[in-house]
Coordinates of C-alpha atoms (C1' of nucleotides) in Angstrom, one line a residue:
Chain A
X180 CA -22.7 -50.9 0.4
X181 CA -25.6 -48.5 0.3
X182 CA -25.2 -44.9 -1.1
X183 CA -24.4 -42.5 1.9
X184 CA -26.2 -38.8 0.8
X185 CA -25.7 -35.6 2.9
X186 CA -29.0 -34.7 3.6
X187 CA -29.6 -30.8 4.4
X188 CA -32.3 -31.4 6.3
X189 CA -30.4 -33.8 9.2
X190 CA -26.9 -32.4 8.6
X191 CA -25.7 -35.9 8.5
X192 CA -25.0 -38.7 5.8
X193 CA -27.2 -41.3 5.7
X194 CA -27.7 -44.1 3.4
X195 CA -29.7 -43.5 0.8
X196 CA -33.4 -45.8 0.4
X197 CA -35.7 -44.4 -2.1
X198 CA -39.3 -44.7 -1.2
X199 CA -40.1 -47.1 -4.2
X200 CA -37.5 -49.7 -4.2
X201 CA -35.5 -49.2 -7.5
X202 CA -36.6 -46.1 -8.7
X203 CA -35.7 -42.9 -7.6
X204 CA -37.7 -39.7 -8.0
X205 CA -35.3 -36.4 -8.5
X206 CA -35.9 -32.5 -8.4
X207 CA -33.5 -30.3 -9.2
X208 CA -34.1 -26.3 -9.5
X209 CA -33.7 -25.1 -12.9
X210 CA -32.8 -21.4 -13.4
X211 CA -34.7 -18.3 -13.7
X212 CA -34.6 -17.6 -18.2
X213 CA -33.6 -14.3 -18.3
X214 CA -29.9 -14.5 -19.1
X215 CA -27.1 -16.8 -20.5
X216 CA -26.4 -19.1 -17.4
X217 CA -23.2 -18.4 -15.9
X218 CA -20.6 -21.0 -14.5
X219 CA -22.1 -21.2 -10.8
X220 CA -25.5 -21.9 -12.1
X221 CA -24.2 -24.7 -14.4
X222 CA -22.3 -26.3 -10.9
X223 CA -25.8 -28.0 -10.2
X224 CA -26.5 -28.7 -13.3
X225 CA -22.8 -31.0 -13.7
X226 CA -22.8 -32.1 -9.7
X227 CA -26.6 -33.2 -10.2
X228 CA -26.2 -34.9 -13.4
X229 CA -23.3 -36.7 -11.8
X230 CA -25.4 -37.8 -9.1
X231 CA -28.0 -38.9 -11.6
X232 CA -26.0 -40.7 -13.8
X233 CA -24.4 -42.8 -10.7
X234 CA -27.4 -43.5 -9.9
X235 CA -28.7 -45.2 -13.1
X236 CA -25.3 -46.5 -12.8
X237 CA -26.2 -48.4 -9.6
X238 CA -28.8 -50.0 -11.3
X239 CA -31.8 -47.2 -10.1
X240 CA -34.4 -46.1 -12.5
X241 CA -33.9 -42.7 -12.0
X242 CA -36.8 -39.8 -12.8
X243 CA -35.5 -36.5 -13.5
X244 CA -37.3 -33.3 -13.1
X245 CA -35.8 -30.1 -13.5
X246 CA -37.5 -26.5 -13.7
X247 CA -37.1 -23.5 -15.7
X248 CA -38.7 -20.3 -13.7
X249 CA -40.0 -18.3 -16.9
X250 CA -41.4 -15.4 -15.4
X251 CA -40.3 -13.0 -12.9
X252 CA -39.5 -9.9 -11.9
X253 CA -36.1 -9.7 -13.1
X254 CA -37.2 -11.5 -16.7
X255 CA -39.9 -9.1 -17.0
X256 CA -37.4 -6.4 -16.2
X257 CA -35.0 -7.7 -19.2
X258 CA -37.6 -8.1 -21.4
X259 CA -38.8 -4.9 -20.9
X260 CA -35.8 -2.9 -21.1
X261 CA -34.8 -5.3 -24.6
X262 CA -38.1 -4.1 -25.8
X263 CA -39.3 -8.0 -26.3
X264 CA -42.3 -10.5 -25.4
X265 CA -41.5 -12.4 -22.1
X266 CA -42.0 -15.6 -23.9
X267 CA -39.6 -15.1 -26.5
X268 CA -37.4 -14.0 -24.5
X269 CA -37.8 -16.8 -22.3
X270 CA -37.6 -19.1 -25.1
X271 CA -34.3 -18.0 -26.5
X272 CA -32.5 -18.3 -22.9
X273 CA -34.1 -22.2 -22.6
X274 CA -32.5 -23.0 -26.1
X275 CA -29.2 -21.2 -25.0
X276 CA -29.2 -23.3 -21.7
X277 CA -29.6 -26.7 -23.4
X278 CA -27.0 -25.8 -25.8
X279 CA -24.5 -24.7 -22.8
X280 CA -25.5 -27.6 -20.6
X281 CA -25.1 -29.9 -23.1
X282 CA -22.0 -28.8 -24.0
X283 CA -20.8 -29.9 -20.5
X284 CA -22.0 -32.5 -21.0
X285 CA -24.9 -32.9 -19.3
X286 CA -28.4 -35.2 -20.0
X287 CA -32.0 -33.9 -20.5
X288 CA -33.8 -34.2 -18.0
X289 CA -37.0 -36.0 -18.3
X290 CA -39.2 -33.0 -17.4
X291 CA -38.3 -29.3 -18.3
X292 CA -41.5 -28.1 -17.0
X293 CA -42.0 -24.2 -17.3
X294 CA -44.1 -22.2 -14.6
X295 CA -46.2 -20.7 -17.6
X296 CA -47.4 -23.8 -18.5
X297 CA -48.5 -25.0 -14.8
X298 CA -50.9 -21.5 -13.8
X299 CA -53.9 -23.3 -13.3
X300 CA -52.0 -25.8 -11.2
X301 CA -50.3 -23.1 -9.2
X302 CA -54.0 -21.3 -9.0
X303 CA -55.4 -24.4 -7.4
X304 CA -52.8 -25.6 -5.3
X305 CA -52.7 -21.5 -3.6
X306 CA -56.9 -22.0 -3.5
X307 CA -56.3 -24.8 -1.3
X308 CA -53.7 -23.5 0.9
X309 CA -56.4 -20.6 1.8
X310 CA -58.7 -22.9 2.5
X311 CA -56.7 -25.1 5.0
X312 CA -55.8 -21.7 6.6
X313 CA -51.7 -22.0 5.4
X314 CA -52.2 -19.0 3.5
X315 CA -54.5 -15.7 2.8
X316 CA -55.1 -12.8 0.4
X317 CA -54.1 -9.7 0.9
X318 CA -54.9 -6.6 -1.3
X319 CA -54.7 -8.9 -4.8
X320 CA -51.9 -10.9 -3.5
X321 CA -51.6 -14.0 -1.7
X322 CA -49.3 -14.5 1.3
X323 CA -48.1 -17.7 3.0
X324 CA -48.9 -17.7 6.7
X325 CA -45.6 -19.0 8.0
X326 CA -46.8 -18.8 11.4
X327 CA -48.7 -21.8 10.9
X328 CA -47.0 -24.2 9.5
X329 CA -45.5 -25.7 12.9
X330 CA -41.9 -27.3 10.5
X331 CA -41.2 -23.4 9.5
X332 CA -36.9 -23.5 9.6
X333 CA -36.9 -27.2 9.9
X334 CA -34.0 -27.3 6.9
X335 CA -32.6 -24.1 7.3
X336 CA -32.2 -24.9 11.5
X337 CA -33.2 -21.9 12.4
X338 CA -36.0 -20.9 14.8
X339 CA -38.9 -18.4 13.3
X340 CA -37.7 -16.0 16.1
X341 CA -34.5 -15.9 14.4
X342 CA -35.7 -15.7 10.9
X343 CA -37.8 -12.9 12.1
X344 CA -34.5 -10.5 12.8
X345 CA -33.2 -10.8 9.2
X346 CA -36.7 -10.8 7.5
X347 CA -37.4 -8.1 5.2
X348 CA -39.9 -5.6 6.2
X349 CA -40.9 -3.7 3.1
X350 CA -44.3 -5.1 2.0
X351 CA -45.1 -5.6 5.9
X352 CA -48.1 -3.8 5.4
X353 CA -49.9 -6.8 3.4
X354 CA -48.6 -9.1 5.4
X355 CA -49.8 -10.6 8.5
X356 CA -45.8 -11.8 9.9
X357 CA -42.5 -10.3 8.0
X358 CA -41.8 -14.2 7.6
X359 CA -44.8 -14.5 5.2
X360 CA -44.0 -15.0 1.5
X361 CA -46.1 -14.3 -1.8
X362 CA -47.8 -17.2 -3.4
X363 CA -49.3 -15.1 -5.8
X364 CA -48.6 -11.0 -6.8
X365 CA -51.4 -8.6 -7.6
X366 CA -50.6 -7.3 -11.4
X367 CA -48.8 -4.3 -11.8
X368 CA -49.0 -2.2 -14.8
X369 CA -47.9 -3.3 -18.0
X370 CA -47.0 -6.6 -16.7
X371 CA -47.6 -10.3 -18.0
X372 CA -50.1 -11.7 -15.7
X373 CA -53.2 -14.3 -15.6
X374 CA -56.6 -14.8 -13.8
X375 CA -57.2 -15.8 -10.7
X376 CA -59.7 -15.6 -7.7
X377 CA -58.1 -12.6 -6.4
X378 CA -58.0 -10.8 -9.7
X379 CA -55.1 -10.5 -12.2
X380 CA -51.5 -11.8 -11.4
X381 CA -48.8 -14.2 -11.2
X382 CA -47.6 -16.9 -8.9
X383 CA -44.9 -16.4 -6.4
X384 CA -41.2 -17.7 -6.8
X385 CA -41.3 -20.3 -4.6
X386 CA -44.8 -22.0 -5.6
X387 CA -43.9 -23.2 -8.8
X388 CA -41.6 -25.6 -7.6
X389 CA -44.0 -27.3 -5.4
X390 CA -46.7 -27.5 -7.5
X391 CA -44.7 -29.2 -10.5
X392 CA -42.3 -31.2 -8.2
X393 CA -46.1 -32.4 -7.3
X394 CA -47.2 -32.9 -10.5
X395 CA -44.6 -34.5 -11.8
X396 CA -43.3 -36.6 -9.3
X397 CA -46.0 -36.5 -7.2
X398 CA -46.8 -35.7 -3.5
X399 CA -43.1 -37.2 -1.9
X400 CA -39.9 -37.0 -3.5
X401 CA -36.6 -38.9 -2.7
X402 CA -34.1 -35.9 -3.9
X403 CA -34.8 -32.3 -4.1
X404 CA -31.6 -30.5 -4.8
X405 CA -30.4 -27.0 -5.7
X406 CA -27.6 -24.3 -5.0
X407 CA -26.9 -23.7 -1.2
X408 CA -28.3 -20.4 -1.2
X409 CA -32.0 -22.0 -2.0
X410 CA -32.1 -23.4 1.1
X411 CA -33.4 -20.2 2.7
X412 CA -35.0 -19.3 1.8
X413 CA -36.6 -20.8 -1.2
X414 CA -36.6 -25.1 -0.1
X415 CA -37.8 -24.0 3.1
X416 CA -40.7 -22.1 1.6
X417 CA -41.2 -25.4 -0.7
X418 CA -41.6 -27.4 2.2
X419 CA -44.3 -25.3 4.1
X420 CA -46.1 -25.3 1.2
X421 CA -45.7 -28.9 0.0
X422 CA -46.4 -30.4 3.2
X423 CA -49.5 -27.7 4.2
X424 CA -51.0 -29.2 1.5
X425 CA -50.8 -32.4 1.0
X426 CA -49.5 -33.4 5.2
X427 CA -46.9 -35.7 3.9
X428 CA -43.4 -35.3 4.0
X429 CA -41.8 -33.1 0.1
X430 CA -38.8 -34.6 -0.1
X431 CA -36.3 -37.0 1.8
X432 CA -33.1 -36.0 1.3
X433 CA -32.0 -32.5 0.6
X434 CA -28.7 -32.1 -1.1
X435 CA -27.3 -28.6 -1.3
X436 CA -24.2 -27.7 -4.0
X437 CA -21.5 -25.1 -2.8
X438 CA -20.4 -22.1 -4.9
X439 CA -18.2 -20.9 -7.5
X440 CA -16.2 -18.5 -6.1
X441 CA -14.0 -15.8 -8.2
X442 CA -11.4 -14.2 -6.0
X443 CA -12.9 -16.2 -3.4
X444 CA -15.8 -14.6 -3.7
X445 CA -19.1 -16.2 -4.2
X446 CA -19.9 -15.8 -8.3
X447 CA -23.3 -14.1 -9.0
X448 CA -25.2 -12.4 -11.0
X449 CA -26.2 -9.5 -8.9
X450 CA -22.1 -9.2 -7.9
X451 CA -21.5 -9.1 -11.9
X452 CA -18.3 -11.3 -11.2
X453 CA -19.8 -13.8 -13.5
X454 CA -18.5 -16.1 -16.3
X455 CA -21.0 -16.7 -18.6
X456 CA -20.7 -20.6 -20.2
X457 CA -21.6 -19.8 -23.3
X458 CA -18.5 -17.8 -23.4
X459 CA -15.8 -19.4 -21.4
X460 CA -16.9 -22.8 -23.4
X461 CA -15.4 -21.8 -26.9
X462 CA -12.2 -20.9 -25.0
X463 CA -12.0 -23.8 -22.8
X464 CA -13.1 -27.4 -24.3
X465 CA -16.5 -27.7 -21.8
X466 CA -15.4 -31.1 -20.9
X467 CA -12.2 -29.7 -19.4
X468 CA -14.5 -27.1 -17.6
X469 CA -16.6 -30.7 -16.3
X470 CA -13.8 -32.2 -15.1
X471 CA -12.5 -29.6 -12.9
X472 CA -15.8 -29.0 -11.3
X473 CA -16.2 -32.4 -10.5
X474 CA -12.3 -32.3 -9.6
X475 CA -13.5 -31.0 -6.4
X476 CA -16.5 -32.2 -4.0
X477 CA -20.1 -31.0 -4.5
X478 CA -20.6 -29.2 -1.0
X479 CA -17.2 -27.7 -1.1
X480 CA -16.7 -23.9 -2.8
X481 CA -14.6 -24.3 -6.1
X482 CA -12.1 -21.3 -6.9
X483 CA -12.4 -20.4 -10.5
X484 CA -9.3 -19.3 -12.0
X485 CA -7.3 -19.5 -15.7
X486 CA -4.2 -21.7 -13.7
X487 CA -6.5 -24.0 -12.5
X488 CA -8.5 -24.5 -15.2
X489 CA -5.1 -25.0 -17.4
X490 CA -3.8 -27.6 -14.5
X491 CA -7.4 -29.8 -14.8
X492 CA -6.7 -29.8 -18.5
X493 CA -3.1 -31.5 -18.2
X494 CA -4.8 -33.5 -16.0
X495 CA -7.7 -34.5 -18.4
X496 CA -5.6 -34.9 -21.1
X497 CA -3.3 -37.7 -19.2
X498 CA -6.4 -39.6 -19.0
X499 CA -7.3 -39.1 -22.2
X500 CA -3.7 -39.9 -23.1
X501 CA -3.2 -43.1 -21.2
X502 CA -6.5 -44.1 -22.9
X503 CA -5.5 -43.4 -26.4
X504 CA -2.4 -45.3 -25.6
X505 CA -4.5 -48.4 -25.1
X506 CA -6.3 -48.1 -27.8
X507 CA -3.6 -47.7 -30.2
X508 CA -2.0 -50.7 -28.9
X509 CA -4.9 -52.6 -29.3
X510 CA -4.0 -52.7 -33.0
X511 CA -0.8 -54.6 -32.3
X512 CA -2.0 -57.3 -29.7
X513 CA -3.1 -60.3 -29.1
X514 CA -4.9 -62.8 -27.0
X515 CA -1.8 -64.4 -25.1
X516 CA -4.1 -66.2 -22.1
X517 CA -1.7 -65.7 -19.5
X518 CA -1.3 -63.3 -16.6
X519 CA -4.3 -61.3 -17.3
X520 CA -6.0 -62.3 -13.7
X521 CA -3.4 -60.3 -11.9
X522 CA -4.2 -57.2 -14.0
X523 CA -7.7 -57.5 -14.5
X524 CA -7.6 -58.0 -10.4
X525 CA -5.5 -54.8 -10.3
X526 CA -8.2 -52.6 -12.6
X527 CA -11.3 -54.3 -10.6
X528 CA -10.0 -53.2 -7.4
X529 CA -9.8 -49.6 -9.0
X530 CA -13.4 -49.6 -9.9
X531 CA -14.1 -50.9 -6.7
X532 CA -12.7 -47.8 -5.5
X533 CA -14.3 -45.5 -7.7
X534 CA -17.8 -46.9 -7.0
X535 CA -16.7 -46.8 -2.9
X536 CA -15.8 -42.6 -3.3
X537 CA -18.9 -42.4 -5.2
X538 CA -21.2 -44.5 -2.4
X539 CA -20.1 -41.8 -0.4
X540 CA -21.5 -38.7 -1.0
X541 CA -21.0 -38.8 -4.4
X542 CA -17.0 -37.8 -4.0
X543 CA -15.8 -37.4 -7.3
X544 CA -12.7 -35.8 -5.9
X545 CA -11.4 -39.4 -4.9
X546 CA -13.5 -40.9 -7.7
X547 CA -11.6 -39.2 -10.0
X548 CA -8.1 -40.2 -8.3
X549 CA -9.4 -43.5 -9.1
X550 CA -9.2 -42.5 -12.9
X551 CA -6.0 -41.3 -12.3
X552 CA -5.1 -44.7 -10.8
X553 CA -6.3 -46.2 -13.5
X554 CA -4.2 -44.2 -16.1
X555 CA -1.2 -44.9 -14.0
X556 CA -1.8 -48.7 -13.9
X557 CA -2.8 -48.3 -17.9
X558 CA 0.7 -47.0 -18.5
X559 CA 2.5 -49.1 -16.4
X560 CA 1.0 -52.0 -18.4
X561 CA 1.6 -50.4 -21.5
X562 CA 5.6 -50.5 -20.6
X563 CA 5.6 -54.1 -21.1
X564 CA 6.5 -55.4 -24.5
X565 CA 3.9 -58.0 -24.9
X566 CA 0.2 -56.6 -24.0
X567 CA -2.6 -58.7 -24.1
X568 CA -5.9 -57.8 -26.1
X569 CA -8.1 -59.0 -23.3
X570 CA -6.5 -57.0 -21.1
X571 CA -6.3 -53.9 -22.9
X572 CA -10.0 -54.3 -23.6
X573 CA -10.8 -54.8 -20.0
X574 CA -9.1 -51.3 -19.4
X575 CA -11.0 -49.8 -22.2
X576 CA -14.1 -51.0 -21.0
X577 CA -13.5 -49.7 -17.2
X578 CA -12.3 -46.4 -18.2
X579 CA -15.6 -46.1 -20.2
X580 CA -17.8 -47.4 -17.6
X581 CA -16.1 -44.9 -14.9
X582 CA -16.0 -42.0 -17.5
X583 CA -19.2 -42.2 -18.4
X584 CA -20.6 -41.8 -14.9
X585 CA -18.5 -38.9 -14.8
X586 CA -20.3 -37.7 -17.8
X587 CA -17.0 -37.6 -19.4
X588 CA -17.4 -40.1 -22.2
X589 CA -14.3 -40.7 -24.1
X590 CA -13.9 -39.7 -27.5
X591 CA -11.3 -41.4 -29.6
X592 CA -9.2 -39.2 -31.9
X593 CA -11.5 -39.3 -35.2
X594 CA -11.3 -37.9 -38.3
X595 CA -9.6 -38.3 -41.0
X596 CA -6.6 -36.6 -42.4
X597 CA -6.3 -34.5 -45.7
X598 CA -4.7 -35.8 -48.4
X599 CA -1.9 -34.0 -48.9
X600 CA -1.1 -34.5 -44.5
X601 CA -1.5 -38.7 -45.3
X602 CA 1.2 -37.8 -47.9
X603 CA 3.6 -36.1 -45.7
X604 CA 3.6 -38.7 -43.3
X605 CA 4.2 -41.5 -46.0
X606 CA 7.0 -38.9 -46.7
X607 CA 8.4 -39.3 -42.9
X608 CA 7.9 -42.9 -42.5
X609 CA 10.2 -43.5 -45.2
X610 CA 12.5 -40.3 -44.4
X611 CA 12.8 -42.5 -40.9
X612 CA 13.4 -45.7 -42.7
X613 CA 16.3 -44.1 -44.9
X614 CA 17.5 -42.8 -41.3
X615 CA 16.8 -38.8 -43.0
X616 CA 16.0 -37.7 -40.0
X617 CA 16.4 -33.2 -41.1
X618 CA 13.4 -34.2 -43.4
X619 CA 11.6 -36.3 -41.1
X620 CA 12.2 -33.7 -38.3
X621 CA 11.0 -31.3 -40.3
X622 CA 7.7 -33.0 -41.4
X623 CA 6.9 -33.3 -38.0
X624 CA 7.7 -29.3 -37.2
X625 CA 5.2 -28.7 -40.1
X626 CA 2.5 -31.0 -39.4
X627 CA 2.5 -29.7 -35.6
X628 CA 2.0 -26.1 -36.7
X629 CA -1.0 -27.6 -38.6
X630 CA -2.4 -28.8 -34.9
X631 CA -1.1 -32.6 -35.9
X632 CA 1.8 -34.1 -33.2
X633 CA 3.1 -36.9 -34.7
X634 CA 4.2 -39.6 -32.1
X635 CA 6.8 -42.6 -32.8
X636 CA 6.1 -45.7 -30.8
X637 CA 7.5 -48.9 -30.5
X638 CA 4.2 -50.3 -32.0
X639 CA 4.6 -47.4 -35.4
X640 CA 3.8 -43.7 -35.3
X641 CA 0.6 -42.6 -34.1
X642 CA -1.4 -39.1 -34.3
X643 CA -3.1 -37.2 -32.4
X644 CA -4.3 -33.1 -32.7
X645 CA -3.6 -30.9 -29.9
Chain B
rG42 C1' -26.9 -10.8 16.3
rG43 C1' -28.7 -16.1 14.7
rC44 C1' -27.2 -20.5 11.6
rG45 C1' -23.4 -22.8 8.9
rG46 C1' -18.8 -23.8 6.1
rC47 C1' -13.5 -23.6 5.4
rA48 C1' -8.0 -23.3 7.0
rU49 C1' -3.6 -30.0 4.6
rA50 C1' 3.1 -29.5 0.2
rG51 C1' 4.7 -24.1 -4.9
rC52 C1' -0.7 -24.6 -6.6
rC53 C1' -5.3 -27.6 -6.6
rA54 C1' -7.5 -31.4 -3.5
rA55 C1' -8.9 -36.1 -0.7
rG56 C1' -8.6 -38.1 4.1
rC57 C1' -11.2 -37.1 9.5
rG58 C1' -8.5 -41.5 15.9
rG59 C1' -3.2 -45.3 14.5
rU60 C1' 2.4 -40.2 12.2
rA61 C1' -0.7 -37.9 5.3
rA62 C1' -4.7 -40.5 -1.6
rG63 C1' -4.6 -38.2 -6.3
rG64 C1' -3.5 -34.3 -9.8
rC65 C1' -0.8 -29.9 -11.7
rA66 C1' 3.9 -27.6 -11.6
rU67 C1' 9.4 -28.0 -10.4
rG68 C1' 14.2 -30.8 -10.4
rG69 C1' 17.1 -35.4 -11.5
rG70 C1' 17.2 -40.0 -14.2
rU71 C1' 15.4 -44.0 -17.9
rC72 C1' 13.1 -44.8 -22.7
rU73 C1' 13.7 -42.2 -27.9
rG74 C1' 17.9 -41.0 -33.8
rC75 C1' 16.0 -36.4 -31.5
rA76 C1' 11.3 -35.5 -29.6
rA77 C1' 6.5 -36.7 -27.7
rC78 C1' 4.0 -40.3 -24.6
rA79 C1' 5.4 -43.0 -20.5
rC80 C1' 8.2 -44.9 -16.4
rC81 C1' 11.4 -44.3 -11.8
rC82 C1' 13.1 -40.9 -8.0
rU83 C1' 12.3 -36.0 -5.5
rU84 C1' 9.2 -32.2 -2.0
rA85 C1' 4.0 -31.7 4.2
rC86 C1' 6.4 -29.8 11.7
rC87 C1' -2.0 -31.1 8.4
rA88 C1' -3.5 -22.1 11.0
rC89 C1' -2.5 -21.3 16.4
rC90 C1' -3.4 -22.5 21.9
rG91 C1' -5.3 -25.9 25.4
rG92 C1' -8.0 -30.7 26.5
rU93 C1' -9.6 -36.0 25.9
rU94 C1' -6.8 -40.5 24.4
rC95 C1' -1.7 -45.4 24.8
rG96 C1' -2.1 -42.4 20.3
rA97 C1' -5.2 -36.5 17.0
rU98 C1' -4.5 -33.6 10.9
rU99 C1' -8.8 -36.4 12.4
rC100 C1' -12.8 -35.7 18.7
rC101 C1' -13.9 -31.5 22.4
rG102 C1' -13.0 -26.2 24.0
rG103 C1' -10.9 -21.6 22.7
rU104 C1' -8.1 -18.0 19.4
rU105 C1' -7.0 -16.0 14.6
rG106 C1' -8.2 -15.5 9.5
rC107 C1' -11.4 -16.2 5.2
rC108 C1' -16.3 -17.4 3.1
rG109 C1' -21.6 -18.2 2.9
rC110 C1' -27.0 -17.9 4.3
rC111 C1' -30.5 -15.0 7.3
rU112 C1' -32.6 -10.0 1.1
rC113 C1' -33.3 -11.6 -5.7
rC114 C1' -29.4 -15.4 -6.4
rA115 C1' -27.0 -22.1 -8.3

RNA sequence: GGCGGCAUAGCCAAGCGGUAAGGCAUGGGUCUGCAACACCCUUACCACCGGUUCGAUUCCGGUUGCCGCCUCCA
């Protein structure tokens, strides 16, 4: 079955055919550097990286792109009022958002381009857009002449009339239609800025993201994606401007994340209800903080809240659980060579599953109830007295293969123990053995203060921290 | 005002024409020296009112409530 994608722009799910067979050609938009990123921004960031990774899972070759918007009015604002250079500034925030977004686990992607290092791009791509007539100076700055571009409101559905009632107005003055949006601003004092035909300044917001989806993936794209608020009206503007210039069609299919909502209310920065990642992660393991955004589907708002957060990490941890269980019985198993069809048939039909809830729409809400299946059939299995190697390792290997998509690798319990904890538990086994179960109880009281649950199985004790 | 989304068990959340996946929590049982892990059992008049249909949580119309975009925003 083919991959079914929501696409924005035709409010429908279709199935998903990249342009060049194989390969797939991605654009997500990055955030604007001026602040630690805060849980809603790091939504796309997990949902996209999902979709990515499924995708490579599926056999695409997948091309990444991903933005960071390094100057700005609000980053110039901060980096005035922190008395600092924009670009170190700027700097420190990228370095803080790889550290927070890979602590959620999410991949590089292959591009990180930075407006600052595409000027002359965006300078030549505006130049051109003048001289088709899709856009015009005005007093140092350059609008985009919305009125032109015949497509204006084509992914937002709305008509330009429409528009036109909620349009800002301050600024009318340099501008031809309330619609029309900066491509480049005129310097203002004091601020970073560059040259340009029309004197000193600095590109638009919405620009950059044409011109290096452009030159970096070049003229069409198979996935452009982003929060839902970019879709007016900041993918809109890309498109205008895309297709002005280069007549072909930016991107094929839209997809558009939903919020994270505090109190049911959307999180922003601007509200100040915000939860910054690089806090909230060295409370909460990041994984955990994965798991439940993924716990719910992409489009759909996600309630942030301490309870819910506590009940996706009960729920991580029985995965991670029924996992470790296999694992540990691995030690104690062998190859038997009978019955395994009817359980390797019974964990195939899961994955099936999985990859049919990801085909559509990327649900990992029912993708991840596929996990869920799979811990459940893991632990039925492991009731049986006599597991089988092959078996267990076929298990193994699907919960790694799903997990991983998931961007939730598993990690086995790794380390080693002190000394003096290896000697204690020596201590207990034979405590056990001697049936001294006040010393062996007590051991075990000790050794879980220390953040060490000692577990007796049929199959010998086993650790774990927690 | 325009465009759009949502309303499913105590909580979270899928499903979207054939009387409801999964998870968390709760209660009861089994396993265990006791635990832990796990297993079994247990819980839904799908917001309301109409309509279409043999049949609707699922489609259509309306009502109510909540949320978002139209302004920087993931």
């Amino acid at each position: 079955m083919t991959i079914q994608i929501y696409n924005t722009l035709t409010r429908k799910k279709e199935p998903f055919i990249p342009l060049e067979e194989g390969k797939v050609k991605m654009y997500v938009c990055g955030p604007t550097v001026y602040n630690y990123i805060h849980i809603g921004n790091a939504r796309p960031v997990i949902a996209f990286d999902t979709v990515r990774r499924y995708l490579e899972y599926r056999g695409y070759d997948v091309t990444y792109v991903s933005n960071f918007t390094d100057v700005d009015d609000k980053i110039i604002k901060a980096a005035n009022e922190l008395g600092e250079e924009v670009g170190e500034l700027t700097d420190r925030f990228i370095a803080a958002y790889f550290e927070d977004v890979s602590a959620l686990g999410c991949s590089k992607a292959d591009v990180h381009p930075r407006v600052t290092d595409h000027i002359e791009d965006i300078v030549q791509f505006v130049k051109v857009l003048i001289d088709k007539g899709f856009a015009y100076e005005s007093q140092g700055d350059v609008y985009y002449r919305t009125q032109k571009f015949e497509g204006y409101g084509k992914l937002s559905h709305q008509s330009t009339d429409e528009l036109k009632v909620g349009a800002r107005i301050e600024e009318g003055i340099k501008k031809e239609n309330p619609l029309d949006f900066a491509l480049w601003k005129a310097v203002k004092v004091g601020e970073i800025s560059w040259e340009s035909p029309w004197g000193l300044g600095r590109p638009g917001w919405h620009i950059e993201c044409s011109v290096m989806a452009r030159e970096h993936l070049g003229d069409t794209i198979d996935i452009h994606a982003g929060g839902q608020d970019l879709t007016f009206p900041h993918h809109e503007n890309e498109i205008a401007q895309s297709e002005a210039m280069t007549g072909k069609q930016f991107a094929r299919y839209w997809m558009h994340n939903g919020y994270i909502n505090i109190d049911n209310e959307k999180m922003s920065k601007s509200l100040g209800n915000f939860v910054l990642v690089n806090d909230i992660r060295k409370q909460i393991d990041p994984k955990v903080l994965r798991f439940f955004i993924l716990s719910v589907h992409y489009r759909h708002p996600v309630n942030f809240s301490q309870d819910l957060v506590v009940s996706a990490e009960n729920g991580l941890a029985r995965i991670r659980t029924a996992y470790n269980n296999l694992k540990h019985r691995l030690a104690t198993s062998a190859d038997l060579g009978d019955q395994k069809d009817i359980w390797n048939y019974k964990v195939n039909e899961i994955k099936n599953n999985f990859e049919l809830a990801m085909d559509d729409d990327f649900n990992t809400a029912n993708a991840i109830a596929s996990v869920f299946e799979l811990s459940k059939l893991a632990n039925v299995y492991l009731v049986e007295k006599n597991t089988q190697s092959d078996v267990l390792k076929h298990f193994i290997h699907t919960f790694d293969g799903l997990m991983t998509v998931l961007g939730l690798p598993m990690d086995e319990e790794t380390g080693l123990l002190d000394e003096d904890v290896e000697t204690l538990i020596e201590e207990r086994i034979t405590a056990r053995r001697n049936k001294d179960f006040k010393r062996s109880d007590e051991i075990r009281d000790e050794l879980k203060a220390q953040g060490i649950i000692l577990e007796d199985t049929a199959q010998g004790m086993r650790w774990k921290r927690g």
